[in-house]
Amino acid sequence: MKFNNRNVYISEKAKIGKNVRIGDNTVIYDNVIIGDNSIICNDCVIGEPVNDYYFTSSYENPETVLKEGAFIRSHSIIYAGSVFGENFSTGHRVTIREHSKFGNNCRIGTVSDIQGYVEFGNNCWLHSNVHIGQQSKIGNFVFIYPYAVFTNDPTPPSDTCIGPTVGDFSQIAVGTVLLPAAEIGKHCLVGAQSLVGGKYDDYSLIIGNPAKKIKDVRELKSRNTDKSHYPWPYSFSRNMPWEHEGFENWKLKNGYEND
Amino acid sequence: MKFNNRNVYISEKAKIGKNVRIGDNTVIYDNVIIGDNSIICNDCVIGEPVNDYYFTSSYENPETVLKEGAFIRSHSIIYAGSVFGENFSTGHRVTIREHSKFGNNCRIGTVSDIQGYVEFGNNCWLHSNVHIGQQSKIGNFVFIYPYAVFTNDPTPPSDTCIGPTVGDFSQIAVGTVLLPAAEIGKHCLVGAQSLVGGKYDDYSLIIGNPAKKIKDVRELKSRNTDKSHYPWPYSFSRNMPWEHEGFENWKLKNGYEND
Amino acid sequence: MKFNNRNVYISEKAKIGKNVRIGDNTVIYDNVIIGDNSIICNDCVIGEPVNDYYFTSSYENPETVLKEGAFIRSHSIIYAGSVFGENFSTGHRVTIREHSKFGNNCRIGTVSDIQGYVEFGNNCWLHSNVHIGQQSKIGNFVFIYPYAVFTNDPTPPSDTCIGPTVGDFSQIAVGTVLLPAAEIGKHCLVGAQSLVGGKYDDYSLIIGNPAKKIKDVRELKSRNTDKSHYPWPYSFSRNMPWEHEGFENWKLKNGYEND
């Protein structure tokens, strides 16, 4: 239903891999490279030119790379000058600005807004309506839930820009604000609607406005069992690379011995 | 200005009622049924295929039903497999996922994001930028204000999904997060930017982070008069079915004797 | 790349200035006036008809004025009946409803939602995903950060609509809710995720849920120096009209002697 080649425009300077489907009304601008077996749905813009384009006659669009297996849902806008690892996927109406770097297997939910100049590791999942300010630096297997906001200006407005950092496996729940330069360790859980500044150790449960470390996440009991759900990779494996062998085996083979 | 039949695509497998207007650049996919006297504005997608479509050659789009009098504003995306009662209306850029069920006379504001597998009664009004997670269950005459978020995973990430429930006539103010499995009774008022878990009786005024029941809404005085504005159906009737006869008469005829 | 005149529709009743570029798939409706040297990117709707259009055969689109130097990024929807000063710019997917009034040099970020019947002075910058309810009144040089929400109904739902007011040079940080009729003075700083009702003097630092005045912003020290960053116009001048001469000189010439 979606791939009828109606009103599709692909730049002659774009490189499209094998077995790539491109939806109706989609535009692919100059110097976009799309890997094999990708799906770009309808009404998308890939390689959106950066600001200079409008004012510089010699403008050349920076290279945009979507590696193999990308799946971009409709109405998304991806700026030129970003690099996305394998199997990158988005919901609808996502906006991703220039100089963003994503590892493999990342997912970005509907209406999320990535401001550019950010760095994500592998297997990060951002749900709907997440806002990531510039200079944020996020590890691997970090999940961020709706309406979380990552900020970067400690004294607005100013010319200072210091984004938050988040360690591997940490979870940032809905409606949370990370203040500029916040440092969240590995395996942390930041509770819903928290206002978080400062630096937190690995395994912290961080909650409140203003947020504090309440306890170690390993002490949190599950509702249904007497065991802790955290560190979550031992309890949750759907679509994770340890789905079949378990986290314990996987981590030893993959450089996460200490997690 | 909007209905020039430019760049409109309607599946041969869609059923369009009488006196339906369809805006430019809109797409209606397979097995969509649109009731009489409906308006689907420009740049909409109705019957957006669910995920299997991309990977299953035998895919058949599930039925999508918009009953009589629908009014879908531009750039909205409605997935296949949902059912909408009469006079359903949306703002712009709304996203509604599959297996959503809405009663009659519901309205969804601009950029709202309904994640699917939800159930709404009649006459619910969602303002702009509301996020409703899966498995939420909402009664009749519930109003939800901008940036409210309904969540469903108590220990993220997990395979548990328990949405909130909200009783008839309750109001969920701006920026509020309902935690998984929260139960809000009838005629409650949840104040702005509250973080709400647990179970609340009918007529509760619920406020804070974390939220608590502060008092009975019937004790709340109006700013301008010495009377309480709540239960609000006695004070507010614009576009409500009791607009002409008053809530007292209406409720006796319509099965709300106890409200 | 964007200006190929593909699928562009411009009403014969629109007036387009000199040196205006209009992107592919954009629609300009009746009675829109666009000033010289403007850029309207792709997939925009300018002069979106108000509600009566759908139900009144004699409907005439109200006048929409974008003065010289407008720069509207893609997928934005601007309703008919609003007036925008010089150099007005937007991000992507902005929605601006009717009867909005903006001064010169204002900027509105991606996905922001202006509900109409609002008034902004000059040089206001709204970042991504700001929601401004009807009847809000904002001064000059006011910056509003992502996910801030301006509300207007003190007892929802009701027929009362009293928006917040914000004085010149004030800053409203991320995730903040301004309650109906809130009055923020000049040069205030409202901290992230605050819930703000009531009236605040000039130079207030306002923080918390519920928010309180914590101190005078002039007492706030910068992280890096021992001096206060506020009033910020003395410390920040990028793209401000005092960029070259400094705030002290500029203010004396421009009617801000007391700031």
JSON list of N, CA, C and O in Angstrom, two decimals, chain A residues 1-3 6 21 41 71 73-75 92-93 128-129 143 145-147 171 174 193 223 229-230 232 236 238, chain B residues 9 29-30 48 51 53-54 75 77 79 93-95 113 115 129 131 149 155-159 175 195 209:
[
{"chain": "A", "resi": 1, "resn": "MET", "atom": "N", "xyz": [0.80, -1.21, 0.00]},
{"chain": "A", "resi": 1, "resn": "MET", "atom": "CA", "xyz": [0.00, 0.00, 0.00]},
{"chain": "A", "resi": 1, "resn": "MET", "atom": "C", "xyz": [0.85, 1.28, 0.00]},
{"chain": "A", "resi": 1, "resn": "MET", "atom": "O", "xyz": [0.44, 2.31, -0.48]},
{"chain": "A", "resi": 2, "resn": "LYS", "atom": "N", "xyz": [2.05, 1.15, 0.58]},
{"chain": "A", "resi": 2, "resn": "LYS", "atom": "CA", "xyz": [2.84, 2.37, 0.79]},
{"chain": "A", "resi": 2, "resn": "LYS", "atom": "C", "xyz": [3.89, 2.64, -0.27]},
{"chain": "A", "resi": 2, "resn": "LYS", "atom": "O", "xyz": [4.44, 3.72, -0.32]},
{"chain": "A", "resi": 3, "resn": "PHE", "atom": "N", "xyz": [4.24, 1.60, -1.02]},
{"chain": "A", "resi": 3, "resn": "PHE", "atom": "CA", "xyz": [5.43, 1.71, -1.87]},
{"chain": "A", "resi": 3, "resn": "PHE", "atom": "C", "xyz": [5.04, 1.70, -3.34]},
{"chain": "A", "resi": 3, "resn": "PHE", "atom": "O", "xyz": [5.22, 0.71, -4.04]},
{"chain": "A", "resi": 6, "resn": "ARG", "atom": "N", "xyz": [4.96, 6.93, -5.81]},
{"chain": "A", "resi": 6, "resn": "ARG", "atom": "CA", "xyz": [4.21, 8.15, -6.10]},
{"chain": "A", "resi": 6, "resn": "ARG", "atom": "C", "xyz": [4.90, 9.32, -5.42]},
{"chain": "A", "resi": 6, "resn": "ARG", "atom": "O", "xyz": [5.10, 9.29, -4.20]},
{"chain": "A", "resi": 21, "resn": "ARG", "atom": "N", "xyz": [13.13, -0.25, 0.37]},
{"chain": "A", "resi": 21, "resn": "ARG", "atom": "CA", "xyz": [11.81, 0.22, -0.04]},
{"chain": "A", "resi": 21, "resn": "ARG", "atom": "C", "xyz": [11.64, 1.68, 0.40]},
{"chain": "A", "resi": 21, "resn": "ARG", "atom": "O", "xyz": [11.97, 2.01, 1.54]},
{"chain": "A", "resi": 41, "resn": "CYS", "atom": "N", "xyz": [9.69, 4.77, 5.15]},
{"chain": "A", "resi": 41, "resn": "CYS", "atom": "CA", "xyz": [8.25, 4.85, 4.87]},
{"chain": "A", "resi": 41, "resn": "CYS", "atom": "C", "xyz": [7.89, 6.16, 4.17]},
{"chain": "A", "resi": 41, "resn": "CYS", "atom": "O", "xyz": [8.76, 6.93, 3.77]},
{"chain": "A", "resi": 71, "resn": "PHE", "atom": "N", "xyz": [14.79, 1.29, 9.51]},
{"chain": "A", "resi": 71, "resn": "PHE", "atom": "CA", "xyz": [13.33, 1.24, 9.37]},
{"chain": "A", "resi": 71, "resn": "PHE", "atom": "C", "xyz": [12.79, 2.58, 9.91]},
{"chain": "A", "resi": 71, "resn": "PHE", "atom": "O", "xyz": [12.65, 2.75, 11.11]},
{"chain": "A", "resi": 73, "resn": "ARG", "atom": "N", "xyz": [9.88, 5.21, 10.14]},
{"chain": "A", "resi": 73, "resn": "ARG", "atom": "CA", "xyz": [8.43, 5.34, 9.93]},
{"chain": "A", "resi": 73, "resn": "ARG", "atom": "C", "xyz": [8.08, 6.73, 9.42]},
{"chain": "A", "resi": 73, "resn": "ARG", "atom": "O", "xyz": [8.90, 7.65, 9.41]},
{"chain": "A", "resi": 74, "resn": "SER", "atom": "N", "xyz": [6.85, 6.85, 9.00]},
{"chain": "A", "resi": 74, "resn": "SER", "atom": "CA", "xyz": [6.44, 7.99, 8.17]},
{"chain": "A", "resi": 74, "resn": "SER", "atom": "C", "xyz": [6.62, 9.36, 8.84]},
{"chain": "A", "resi": 74, "resn": "SER", "atom": "O", "xyz": [6.58, 9.48, 10.05]},
{"chain": "A", "resi": 75, "resn": "HIS", "atom": "N", "xyz": [6.79, 10.36, 8.02]},
{"chain": "A", "resi": 75, "resn": "HIS", "atom": "CA", "xyz": [6.82, 11.75, 8.45]},
{"chain": "A", "resi": 75, "resn": "HIS", "atom": "C", "xyz": [8.03, 12.10, 9.31]},
{"chain": "A", "resi": 75, "resn": "HIS", "atom": "O", "xyz": [8.01, 13.09, 10.04]},
{"chain": "A", "resi": 92, "resn": "HIS", "atom": "N", "xyz": [6.91, 7.64, 14.11]},
{"chain": "A", "resi": 92, "resn": "HIS", "atom": "CA", "xyz": [6.48, 8.68, 13.18]},
{"chain": "A", "resi": 92, "resn": "HIS", "atom": "C", "xyz": [6.94, 10.07, 13.66]},
{"chain": "A", "resi": 92, "resn": "HIS", "atom": "O", "xyz": [7.02, 10.32, 14.84]},
{"chain": "A", "resi": 93, "resn": "ARG", "atom": "N", "xyz": [7.16, 10.97, 12.67]},
{"chain": "A", "resi": 93, "resn": "ARG", "atom": "CA", "xyz": [7.38, 12.39, 12.98]},
{"chain": "A", "resi": 93, "resn": "ARG", "atom": "C", "xyz": [8.58, 12.64, 13.87]},
{"chain": "A", "resi": 93, "resn": "ARG", "atom": "O", "xyz": [8.60, 13.60, 14.64]},
{"chain": "A", "resi": 128, "resn": "SER", "atom": "N", "xyz": [8.27, 7.44, 22.83]},
{"chain": "A", "resi": 128, "resn": "SER", "atom": "CA", "xyz": [7.68, 8.63, 22.21]},
{"chain": "A", "resi": 128, "resn": "SER", "atom": "C", "xyz": [8.10, 9.89, 22.93]},
{"chain": "A", "resi": 128, "resn": "SER", "atom": "O", "xyz": [8.23, 9.91, 24.16]},
{"chain": "A", "resi": 129, "resn": "ASN", "atom": "N", "xyz": [8.24, 10.97, 22.17]},
{"chain": "A", "resi": 129, "resn": "ASN", "atom": "CA", "xyz": [8.29, 12.30, 22.73]},
{"chain": "A", "resi": 129, "resn": "ASN", "atom": "C", "xyz": [9.40, 12.50, 23.75]},
{"chain": "A", "resi": 129, "resn": "ASN", "atom": "O", "xyz": [9.20, 13.07, 24.83]},
{"chain": "A", "resi": 143, "resn": "PHE", "atom": "N", "xyz": [17.40, 3.03, 28.11]},
{"chain": "A", "resi": 143, "resn": "PHE", "atom": "CA", "xyz": [16.03, 3.21, 27.67]},
{"chain": "A", "resi": 143, "resn": "PHE", "atom": "C", "xyz": [15.53, 4.54, 28.24]},
{"chain": "A", "resi": 143, "resn": "PHE", "atom": "O", "xyz": [15.70, 4.82, 29.43]},
{"chain": "A", "resi": 145, "resn": "TYR", "atom": "N", "xyz": [12.12, 7.09, 28.48]},
{"chain": "A", "resi": 145, "resn": "TYR", "atom": "CA", "xyz": [10.66, 7.00, 28.37]},
{"chain": "A", "resi": 145, "resn": "TYR", "atom": "C", "xyz": [10.04, 8.36, 28.01]},
{"chain": "A", "resi": 145, "resn": "TYR", "atom": "O", "xyz": [10.73, 9.39, 28.05]},
{"chain": "A", "resi": 146, "resn": "PRO", "atom": "N", "xyz": [8.76, 8.36, 27.64]},
{"chain": "A", "resi": 146, "resn": "PRO", "atom": "CA", "xyz": [8.14, 9.58, 27.08]},
{"chain": "A", "resi": 146, "resn": "PRO", "atom": "C", "xyz": [8.32, 10.84, 27.94]},
{"chain": "A", "resi": 146, "resn": "PRO", "atom": "O", "xyz": [8.25, 10.79, 29.16]},
{"chain": "A", "resi": 147, "resn": "TYR", "atom": "N", "xyz": [8.51, 11.94, 27.27]},
{"chain": "A", "resi": 147, "resn": "TYR", "atom": "CA", "xyz": [8.55, 13.27, 27.87]},
{"chain": "A", "resi": 147, "resn": "TYR", "atom": "C", "xyz": [9.75, 13.48, 28.78]},
{"chain": "A", "resi": 147, "resn": "TYR", "atom": "O", "xyz": [9.78, 14.42, 29.57]},
{"chain": "A", "resi": 171, "resn": "GLN", "atom": "N", "xyz": [17.95, 3.45, 33.04]},
{"chain": "A", "resi": 171, "resn": "GLN", "atom": "CA", "xyz": [16.58, 3.68, 32.62]},
{"chain": "A", "resi": 171, "resn": "GLN", "atom": "C", "xyz": [16.15, 5.06, 33.11]},
{"chain": "A", "resi": 171, "resn": "GLN", "atom": "O", "xyz": [16.27, 5.36, 34.30]},
{"chain": "A", "resi": 174, "resn": "VAL", "atom": "N", "xyz": [9.47, 8.33, 32.62]},
{"chain": "A", "resi": 174, "resn": "VAL", "atom": "CA", "xyz": [8.67, 9.39, 31.98]},
{"chain": "A", "resi": 174, "resn": "VAL", "atom": "C", "xyz": [8.75, 10.72, 32.70]},
{"chain": "A", "resi": 174, "resn": "VAL", "atom": "O", "xyz": [8.74, 10.80, 33.91]},
{"chain": "A", "resi": 193, "resn": "GLN", "atom": "N", "xyz": [9.14, 11.66, 36.49]},
{"chain": "A", "resi": 193, "resn": "GLN", "atom": "CA", "xyz": [8.97, 13.07, 36.84]},
{"chain": "A", "resi": 193, "resn": "GLN", "atom": "C", "xyz": [10.01, 13.58, 37.85]},
{"chain": "A", "resi": 193, "resn": "GLN", "atom": "O", "xyz": [9.71, 14.44, 38.66]},
{"chain": "A", "resi": 223, "resn": "ARG", "atom": "N", "xyz": [6.95, -6.42, 42.28]},
{"chain": "A", "resi": 223, "resn": "ARG", "atom": "CA", "xyz": [5.61, -6.51, 42.82]},
{"chain": "A", "resi": 223, "resn": "ARG", "atom": "C", "xyz": [5.14, -7.94, 43.03]},
{"chain": "A", "resi": 223, "resn": "ARG", "atom": "O", "xyz": [4.41, -8.25, 43.96]},
{"chain": "A", "resi": 229, "resn": "HIS", "atom": "N", "xyz": [13.96, -6.88, 40.37]},
{"chain": "A", "resi": 229, "resn": "HIS", "atom": "CA", "xyz": [13.94, -6.86, 38.91]},
{"chain": "A", "resi": 229, "resn": "HIS", "atom": "C", "xyz": [15.25, -6.31, 38.35]},
{"chain": "A", "resi": 229, "resn": "HIS", "atom": "O", "xyz": [15.54, -6.48, 37.17]},
{"chain": "A", "resi": 230, "resn": "TYR", "atom": "N", "xyz": [16.03, -5.66, 39.20]},
{"chain": "A", "resi": 230, "resn": "TYR", "atom": "CA", "xyz": [17.25, -4.99, 38.73]},
{"chain": "A", "resi": 230, "resn": "TYR", "atom": "C", "xyz": [18.49, -5.68, 39.28]},
{"chain": "A", "resi": 230, "resn": "TYR", "atom": "O", "xyz": [18.45, -6.16, 40.40]},
{"chain": "A", "resi": 232, "resn": "TRP", "atom": "N", "xyz": [18.15, -5.11, 35.47]},
{"chain": "A", "resi": 232, "resn": "TRP", "atom": "CA", "xyz": [17.09, -5.64, 34.62]},
{"chain": "A", "resi": 232, "resn": "TRP", "atom": "C", "xyz": [17.55, -6.62, 33.53]},
{"chain": "A", "resi": 232, "resn": "TRP", "atom": "O", "xyz": [16.74, -7.45, 33.10]},
{"chain": "A", "resi": 236, "resn": "PHE", "atom": "N", "xyz": [14.90, -9.26, 31.90]},
{"chain": "A", "resi": 236, "resn": "PHE", "atom": "CA", "xyz": [14.22, -8.84, 30.67]},
{"chain": "A", "resi": 236, "resn": "PHE", "atom": "C", "xyz": [15.13, -9.11, 29.48]},
{"chain": "A", "resi": 236, "resn": "PHE", "atom": "O", "xyz": [16.28, -8.66, 29.46]},
{"chain": "A", "resi": 238, "resn": "ARG", "atom": "N", "xyz": [13.52, -9.57, 25.97]},
{"chain": "A", "resi": 238, "resn": "ARG", "atom": "CA", "xyz": [12.82, -9.43, 24.69]},
{"chain": "A", "resi": 238, "resn": "ARG", "atom": "C", "xyz": [13.58, -8.50, 23.74]},
{"chain": "A", "resi": 238, "resn": "ARG", "atom": "O", "xyz": [13.85, -7.35, 24.07]},
{"chain": "B", "resi": 9, "resn": "TYR", "atom": "N", "xyz": [-5.28, 9.48, -2.49]},
{"chain": "B", "resi": 9, "resn": "TYR", "atom": "CA", "xyz": [-5.34, 8.07, -2.86]},
{"chain": "B", "resi": 9, "resn": "TYR", "atom": "C", "xyz": [-6.26, 7.33, -1.92]},
{"chain": "B", "resi": 9, "resn": "TYR", "atom": "O", "xyz": [-6.06, 7.34, -0.71]},
{"chain": "B", "resi": 29, "resn": "TYR", "atom": "N", "xyz": [-6.16, 3.77, 3.34]},
{"chain": "B", "resi": 29, "resn": "TYR", "atom": "CA", "xyz": [-5.69, 2.42, 3.01]},
{"chain": "B", "resi": 29, "resn": "TYR", "atom": "C", "xyz": [-6.83, 1.38, 3.02]},
{"chain": "B", "resi": 29, "resn": "TYR", "atom": "O", "xyz": [-7.99, 1.69, 3.31]},
{"chain": "B", "resi": 30, "resn": "ASP", "atom": "N", "xyz": [-6.47, 0.15, 2.79]},
{"chain": "B", "resi": 30, "resn": "ASP", "atom": "CA", "xyz": [-7.45, -0.95, 2.67]},
{"chain": "B", "resi": 30, "resn": "ASP", "atom": "C", "xyz": [-8.31, -1.12, 3.93]},
{"chain": "B", "resi": 30, "resn": "ASP", "atom": "O", "xyz": [-7.83, -0.99, 5.05]},
{"chain": "B", "resi": 48, "resn": "GLU", "atom": "N", "xyz": [-3.43, 3.22, 8.61]},
{"chain": "B", "resi": 48, "resn": "GLU", "atom": "CA", "xyz": [-1.99, 2.95, 8.56]},
{"chain": "B", "resi": 48, "resn": "GLU", "atom": "C", "xyz": [-1.75, 1.47, 8.88]},
{"chain": "B", "resi": 48, "resn": "GLU", "atom": "O", "xyz": [-2.21, 0.96, 9.91]},
{"chain": "B", "resi": 51, "resn": "ASN", "atom": "N", "xyz": [2.60, -3.30, 11.94]},
{"chain": "B", "resi": 51, "resn": "ASN", "atom": "CA", "xyz": [3.97, -3.72, 11.67]},
{"chain": "B", "resi": 51, "resn": "ASN", "atom": "C", "xyz": [4.12, -4.91, 10.72]},
{"chain": "B", "resi": 51, "resn": "ASN", "atom": "O", "xyz": [5.01, -4.93, 9.87]},
{"chain": "B", "resi": 53, "resn": "TYR", "atom": "N", "xyz": [2.69, -5.70, 8.16]},
{"chain": "B", "resi": 53, "resn": "TYR", "atom": "CA", "xyz": [2.61, -5.32, 6.75]},
{"chain": "B", "resi": 53, "resn": "TYR", "atom": "C", "xyz": [3.97, -5.31, 6.06]},
{"chain": "B", "resi": 53, "resn": "TYR", "atom": "O", "xyz": [4.11, -5.71, 4.91]},
{"chain": "B", "resi": 54, "resn": "TYR", "atom": "N", "xyz": [4.97, -4.84, 6.79]},
{"chain": "B", "resi": 54, "resn": "TYR", "atom": "CA", "xyz": [6.29, -4.67, 6.18]},
{"chain": "B", "resi": 54, "resn": "TYR", "atom": "C", "xyz": [7.02, -5.99, 5.96]},
{"chain": "B", "resi": 54, "resn": "TYR", "atom": "O", "xyz": [7.97, -6.06, 5.20]},
{"chain": "B", "resi": 75, "resn": "HIS", "atom": "N", "xyz": [-2.73, 16.04, 8.78]},
{"chain": "B", "resi": 75, "resn": "HIS", "atom": "CA", "xyz": [-1.48, 15.39, 9.19]},
{"chain": "B", "resi": 75, "resn": "HIS", "atom": "C", "xyz": [-1.66, 14.35, 10.30]},
{"chain": "B", "resi": 75, "resn": "HIS", "atom": "O", "xyz": [-0.71, 14.01, 11.00]},
{"chain": "B", "resi": 77, "resn": "ILE", "atom": "N", "xyz": [-2.41, 10.51, 11.76]},
{"chain": "B", "resi": 77, "resn": "ILE", "atom": "CA", "xyz": [-2.16, 9.13, 11.34]},
{"chain": "B", "resi": 77, "resn": "ILE", "atom": "C", "xyz": [-3.00, 8.22, 12.22]},
{"chain": "B", "resi": 77, "resn": "ILE", "atom": "O", "xyz": [-2.81, 8.18, 13.44]},
{"chain": "B", "resi": 79, "resn": "TYR", "atom": "N", "xyz": [-3.98, 4.34, 12.75]},
{"chain": "B", "resi": 79, "resn": "TYR", "atom": "CA", "xyz": [-3.65, 2.98, 12.36]},
{"chain": "B", "resi": 79, "resn": "TYR", "atom": "C", "xyz": [-4.90, 2.15, 12.07]},
{"chain": "B", "resi": 79, "resn": "TYR", "atom": "O", "xyz": [-5.99, 2.42, 12.59]},
{"chain": "B", "resi": 93, "resn": "ARG", "atom": "N", "xyz": [-1.82, 16.28, 13.41]},
{"chain": "B", "resi": 93, "resn": "ARG", "atom": "CA", "xyz": [-0.66, 15.43, 13.74]},
{"chain": "B", "resi": 93, "resn": "ARG", "atom": "C", "xyz": [-0.91, 14.46, 14.87]},
{"chain": "B", "resi": 93, "resn": "ARG", "atom": "O", "xyz": [0.02, 14.11, 15.62]},
{"chain": "B", "resi": 94, "resn": "VAL", "atom": "N", "xyz": [-2.15, 14.05, 15.03]},
{"chain": "B", "resi": 94, "resn": "VAL", "atom": "CA", "xyz": [-2.44, 13.04, 16.03]},
{"chain": "B", "resi": 94, "resn": "VAL", "atom": "C", "xyz": [-1.97, 11.67, 15.53]},
{"chain": "B", "resi": 94, "resn": "VAL", "atom": "O", "xyz": [-2.02, 11.40, 14.33]},
{"chain": "B", "resi": 95, "resn": "THR", "atom": "N", "xyz": [-1.46, 10.85, 16.43]},
{"chain": "B", "resi": 95, "resn": "THR", "atom": "CA", "xyz": [-1.11, 9.46, 16.09]},
{"chain": "B", "resi": 95, "resn": "THR", "atom": "C", "xyz": [-1.94, 8.52, 16.95]},
{"chain": "B", "resi": 95, "resn": "THR", "atom": "O", "xyz": [-1.90, 8.62, 18.18]},
{"chain": "B", "resi": 113, "resn": "ASP", "atom": "N", "xyz": [-0.76, 11.27, 21.27]},
{"chain": "B", "resi": 113, "resn": "ASP", "atom": "CA", "xyz": [-0.15, 10.01, 20.88]},
{"chain": "B", "resi": 113, "resn": "ASP", "atom": "C", "xyz": [-0.85, 8.89, 21.67]},
{"chain": "B", "resi": 113, "resn": "ASP", "atom": "O", "xyz": [-0.64, 8.75, 22.88]},
{"chain": "B", "resi": 115, "resn": "GLN", "atom": "N", "xyz": [-1.24, 5.05, 22.13]},
{"chain": "B", "resi": 115, "resn": "GLN", "atom": "CA", "xyz": [-0.34, 3.94, 21.83]},
{"chain": "B", "resi": 115, "resn": "GLN", "atom": "C", "xyz": [-1.04, 2.65, 21.41]},
{"chain": "B", "resi": 115, "resn": "GLN", "atom": "O", "xyz": [-0.38, 1.64, 21.14]},
{"chain": "B", "resi": 129, "resn": "ASN", "atom": "N", "xyz": [-1.18, 17.09, 22.90]},
{"chain": "B", "resi": 129, "resn": "ASN", "atom": "CA", "xyz": [0.03, 16.48, 23.44]},
{"chain": "B", "resi": 129, "resn": "ASN", "atom": "C", "xyz": [-0.22, 15.63, 24.68]},
{"chain": "B", "resi": 129, "resn": "ASN", "atom": "O", "xyz": [0.50, 15.70, 25.68]},
{"chain": "B", "resi": 131, "resn": "HIS", "atom": "N", "xyz": [-0.35, 11.74, 26.09]},
{"chain": "B", "resi": 131, "resn": "HIS", "atom": "CA", "xyz": [0.25, 10.43, 25.74]},
{"chain": "B", "resi": 131, "resn": "HIS", "atom": "C", "xyz": [-0.45, 9.34, 26.54]},
{"chain": "B", "resi": 131, "resn": "HIS", "atom": "O", "xyz": [-0.38, 9.31, 27.77]},
{"chain": "B", "resi": 149, "resn": "VAL", "atom": "N", "xyz": [0.55, 12.05, 30.88]},
{"chain": "B", "resi": 149, "resn": "VAL", "atom": "CA", "xyz": [1.13, 10.80, 30.39]},
{"chain": "B", "resi": 149, "resn": "VAL", "atom": "C", "xyz": [0.55, 9.63, 31.20]},
{"chain": "B", "resi": 149, "resn": "VAL", "atom": "O", "xyz": [0.59, 9.66, 32.42]},
{"chain": "B", "resi": 155, "resn": "THR", "atom": "N", "xyz": [8.09, -1.74, 36.35]},
{"chain": "B", "resi": 155, "resn": "THR", "atom": "CA", "xyz": [9.54, -1.94, 36.55]},
{"chain": "B", "resi": 155, "resn": "THR", "atom": "C", "xyz": [10.24, -1.93, 35.20]},
{"chain": "B", "resi": 155, "resn": "THR", "atom": "O", "xyz": [10.61, -2.98, 34.67]},
{"chain": "B", "resi": 156, "resn": "PRO", "atom": "N", "xyz": [10.42, -0.76, 34.62]},
{"chain": "B", "resi": 156, "resn": "PRO", "atom": "CA", "xyz": [10.94, -0.69, 33.26]},
{"chain": "B", "resi": 156, "resn": "PRO", "atom": "C", "xyz": [12.39, -1.13, 33.15]},
{"chain": "B", "resi": 156, "resn": "PRO", "atom": "O", "xyz": [13.18, -0.76, 34.01]},
{"chain": "B", "resi": 157, "resn": "PRO", "atom": "N", "xyz": [12.75, -1.89, 32.14]},
{"chain": "B", "resi": 157, "resn": "PRO", "atom": "CA", "xyz": [11.84, -2.49, 31.16]},
{"chain": "B", "resi": 157, "resn": "PRO", "atom": "C", "xyz": [11.38, -3.85, 31.66]},
{"chain": "B", "resi": 157, "resn": "PRO", "atom": "O", "xyz": [12.15, -4.57, 32.29]},
{"chain": "B", "resi": 158, "resn": "SER", "atom": "N", "xyz": [10.15, -4.20, 31.34]},
{"chain": "B", "resi": 158, "resn": "SER", "atom": "CA", "xyz": [9.66, -5.53, 31.70]},
{"chain": "B", "resi": 158, "resn": "SER", "atom": "C", "xyz": [8.58, -5.93, 30.71]},
{"chain": "B", "resi": 158, "resn": "SER", "atom": "O", "xyz": [8.24, -5.15, 29.82]},
{"chain": "B", "resi": 159, "resn": "ASP", "atom": "N", "xyz": [8.05, -7.12, 30.87]},
{"chain": "B", "resi": 159, "resn": "ASP", "atom": "CA", "xyz": [6.97, -7.56, 29.99]},
{"chain": "B", "resi": 159, "resn": "ASP", "atom": "C", "xyz": [5.60, -7.34, 30.63]},
{"chain": "B", "resi": 159, "resn": "ASP", "atom": "O", "xyz": [4.59, -7.77, 30.10]},
{"chain": "B", "resi": 175, "resn": "GLY", "atom": "N", "xyz": [0.44, 18.03, 32.53]},
{"chain": "B", "resi": 175, "resn": "GLY", "atom": "CA", "xyz": [1.75, 17.58, 33.00]},
{"chain": "B", "resi": 175, "resn": "GLY", "atom": "C", "xyz": [1.71, 16.49, 34.04]},
{"chain": "B", "resi": 175, "resn": "GLY", "atom": "O", "xyz": [2.72, 16.20, 34.66]},
{"chain": "B", "resi": 195, "resn": "LEU", "atom": "N", "xyz": [2.21, 13.34, 40.28]},
{"chain": "B", "resi": 195, "resn": "LEU", "atom": "CA", "xyz": [2.75, 12.01, 40.00]},
{"chain": "B", "resi": 195, "resn": "LEU", "atom": "C", "xyz": [1.91, 11.03, 40.79]},
{"chain": "B", "resi": 195, "resn": "LEU", "atom": "O", "xyz": [2.00, 10.96, 42.02]},
{"chain": "B", "resi": 209, "resn": "ASN", "atom": "N", "xyz": [3.68, 15.66, 44.09]},
{"chain": "B", "resi": 209, "resn": "ASN", "atom": "CA", "xyz": [4.71, 14.73, 43.61]},
{"chain": "B", "resi": 209, "resn": "ASN", "atom": "C", "xyz": [5.47, 14.24, 44.83]},
{"chain": "B", "resi": 209, "resn": "ASN", "atom": "O", "xyz": [6.32, 14.97, 45.36]}
]
